[in-house]
Amino acid sequence: MPVRVRFAPSPTGYLHVGGARTALINWLYARRHGGAFILRIEDTDEARSTPEMTQAILDGLSWLGIAWDEGPFFQSGRQALYRENANKLLSSGHAYRCFCSKEALDSRRNASGKPAEWKYDRLCRAIPREESDRRAAAGEPFVVRCDVPKGKLAWDDVVKGRIEFDSSEVEDFVLLRSDGTPTYHLSVVSDDVAMGMTHVIRGEDHISNTPKQIALYEGLGVEPPVFGHLPLILGMDKKKLSKRHGTVSVLSYRDEGILPLALFNFLAQLGANLGEEPFLTMTEVIRRFDFSALKNSASVFDRERLAFINAKVMGETSPCELAVVLRPFLEALLPAGPEPGEAAVRVMATRAKDLRELAAMLVPFLTLDFPLDPKGLEKARKDPGALAALEGLLPRLEGLAEDEWGPAKLEEVLRGHAEASGVKAGALIHPCRLFLTGRTESPGIFDVLAAMGRPGTLARLKRGLDSVSAAGG
Ligand code: GLU
């Protein structure tokens, strides 16, 4: 049977890391087995669902490269199907009308002595069909409850192994509310049946829902899908990941300058064991993925790991591609500024941890108007001998031919000049780095000089030397 899996978010919040991992695992399974990945928006909670959230979820998935094969389907437009199933369950005796008022339920719950553990006492199950039909026809308010079958409600979970609930632990839950609106369980199962899901893979917070949903499959006479429940994602403090742990919306990582392939790999690694490499291509992740690779204990969301993966992905992304995704970040720093050259992007990407930082590191390549690290300036001022030697380096650099302007030749010239001037090469390199990049740390200085080009280098060195004497004077 062809694999059919789904991602079924409720648009009551952004696409967060947990949801994105669930989507990714389902998508990987579909891709791995040539199946279909279906997107279903569970927007039945009208008060809390918004079109903006739905759009943010679609944008988050698209940005990550998770494309859906069918959908998005919206549960808000499918209520007739759910009501039809409730009626089917009523007619076949797998559901019954419950006429207990809220007050009556509350009073029995309180009288039980253990209100928190109280489950519906199935009083209305005993009402004969004719009487139930008559009361409903007379306009008496009711809800429809599932008649949970006696015995075990069990499944072989692809992540957690065998899970069993005794039906005594499961309440005769509500399928239709008194205003006729379907509840979550009825909607989910109706859709999973109608959409032919072969596997339902979701977060472990849904484990307690699964016995109820299995009861519904039994009631509808449909074989349940294979279930799998993914472990929790924890923050570094080992507590369940939440907003307290900083950014959790997928799109906020985009806005911070994380590359989609980095987050894709990070999420895949949160869910599955895929090997030792810091990151893989999407095709390779798909090739290595299967349920057997899924982790079955909680994984920790380690922001440093994401930064590490991102730096690796950036280092292996072509400068052309980086230039495209960099554009909004550069635009924010230098509106309508020039495009950085390929060499500059290539060199600086070896040191930047994300696109935002890379953009900041590229600004000195695009304008002369960038700040110089104050500590670096202070240090430079303390070594006038080195500054004088640097001044003396300018004509040497000016004298280099265009085709000599490369890292090896530049190193030779700088070291030779340092020796001739009686200063250490380092004493020249530090101010040189500061004047070219504004920073006290950078990729290899000769690569930076090479990427900056001759006119750019000379202009920045002159400006730097002027700033030191201005600051010193
Ligand atoms: N809509 C549910 C949620 O966002 C998921 C339902 C399911 O996966 O069965 O938590």
mmCIF file of C-alpha atoms and ligand atoms in Angstrom, residues 6-12 16 19 22 26 40-44 75 184 188-189 192 200-203 205-206 209-210 213 227 229, ligand 1:
data_model
loop_
_atom_site.group_PDB
_atom_site.id
_atom_site.type_symbol
_atom_site.label_atom_id
_atom_site.label_comp_id
_atom_site.label_asym_id
_atom_site.label_seq_id
_atom_site.Cartn_x
_atom_site.Cartn_y
_atom_site.Cartn_z
ATOM 1 C CA ARG A 6 0.225 14.023 7.016
ATOM 2 C CA PHE A 7 1.112 17.075 8.993
ATOM 3 C CA ALA A 8 -1.931 18.501 10.734
ATOM 4 C CA PRO A 9 -1.093 21.733 12.546
ATOM 5 C CA SER A 10 -3.631 23.892 14.343
ATOM 6 C CA PRO A 11 -3.091 27.472 13.168
ATOM 7 C CA THR A 12 -3.264 28.841 16.685
ATOM 8 C CA HIS A 16 7.554 26.060 16.003
ATOM 9 C CA GLY A 19 5.843 21.081 14.758
ATOM 10 C CA THR A 22 6.945 16.421 13.096
ATOM 11 C CA ASN A 26 6.525 12.693 8.015
ATOM 12 C CA ARG A 40 -4.140 19.585 6.745
ATOM 13 C CA ILE A 41 -4.871 22.747 8.675
ATOM 14 C CA GLU A 42 -6.885 21.961 11.807
ATOM 15 C CA ASP A 43 -8.645 25.266 12.105
ATOM 16 C CA THR A 44 -11.788 24.162 13.936
ATOM 17 C CA GLN A 75 -11.023 21.275 8.604
ATOM 18 C CA TYR A 184 -10.932 17.210 17.734
ATOM 19 C CA VAL A 188 -8.997 13.990 13.068
ATOM 20 C CA VAL A 189 -10.158 10.410 12.648
ATOM 21 C CA ASP A 192 -7.388 10.465 8.519
ATOM 22 C CA VAL A 200 0.030 8.897 11.860
ATOM 23 C CA ILE A 201 3.305 10.239 13.201
ATOM 24 C CA ARG A 202 3.023 13.051 15.722
ATOM 25 C CA GLY A 203 4.358 14.352 19.024
ATOM 26 C CA ASP A 205 1.818 14.685 23.743
ATOM 27 C CA HIS A 206 -0.800 12.923 21.588
ATOM 28 C CA ASN A 209 -5.465 10.711 22.395
ATOM 29 C CA THR A 210 -4.578 7.593 20.470
ATOM 30 C CA GLN A 213 -8.997 7.521 18.205
ATOM 31 C CA PHE A 227 0.929 5.181 14.892
ATOM 32 C CA HIS A 229 4.810 9.251 18.714
HETATM 33 N N1 GLU B 1 -3.854 19.515 15.243
HETATM 34 C C1 GLU B 1 -3.090 18.785 16.211
HETATM 35 C C2 GLU B 1 -1.993 19.665 16.780
HETATM 36 O O1 GLU B 1 -1.652 20.677 16.200
HETATM 37 C C3 GLU B 1 -2.418 17.553 15.636
HETATM 38 C C4 GLU B 1 -3.361 16.450 15.409
HETATM 39 C C5 GLU B 1 -2.693 15.158 15.024
HETATM 40 O O2 GLU B 1 -1.528 15.166 14.589
HETATM 41 O O3 GLU B 1 -3.366 14.139 15.158
HETATM 42 O O4 GLU B 1 -1.463 19.342 17.818
#
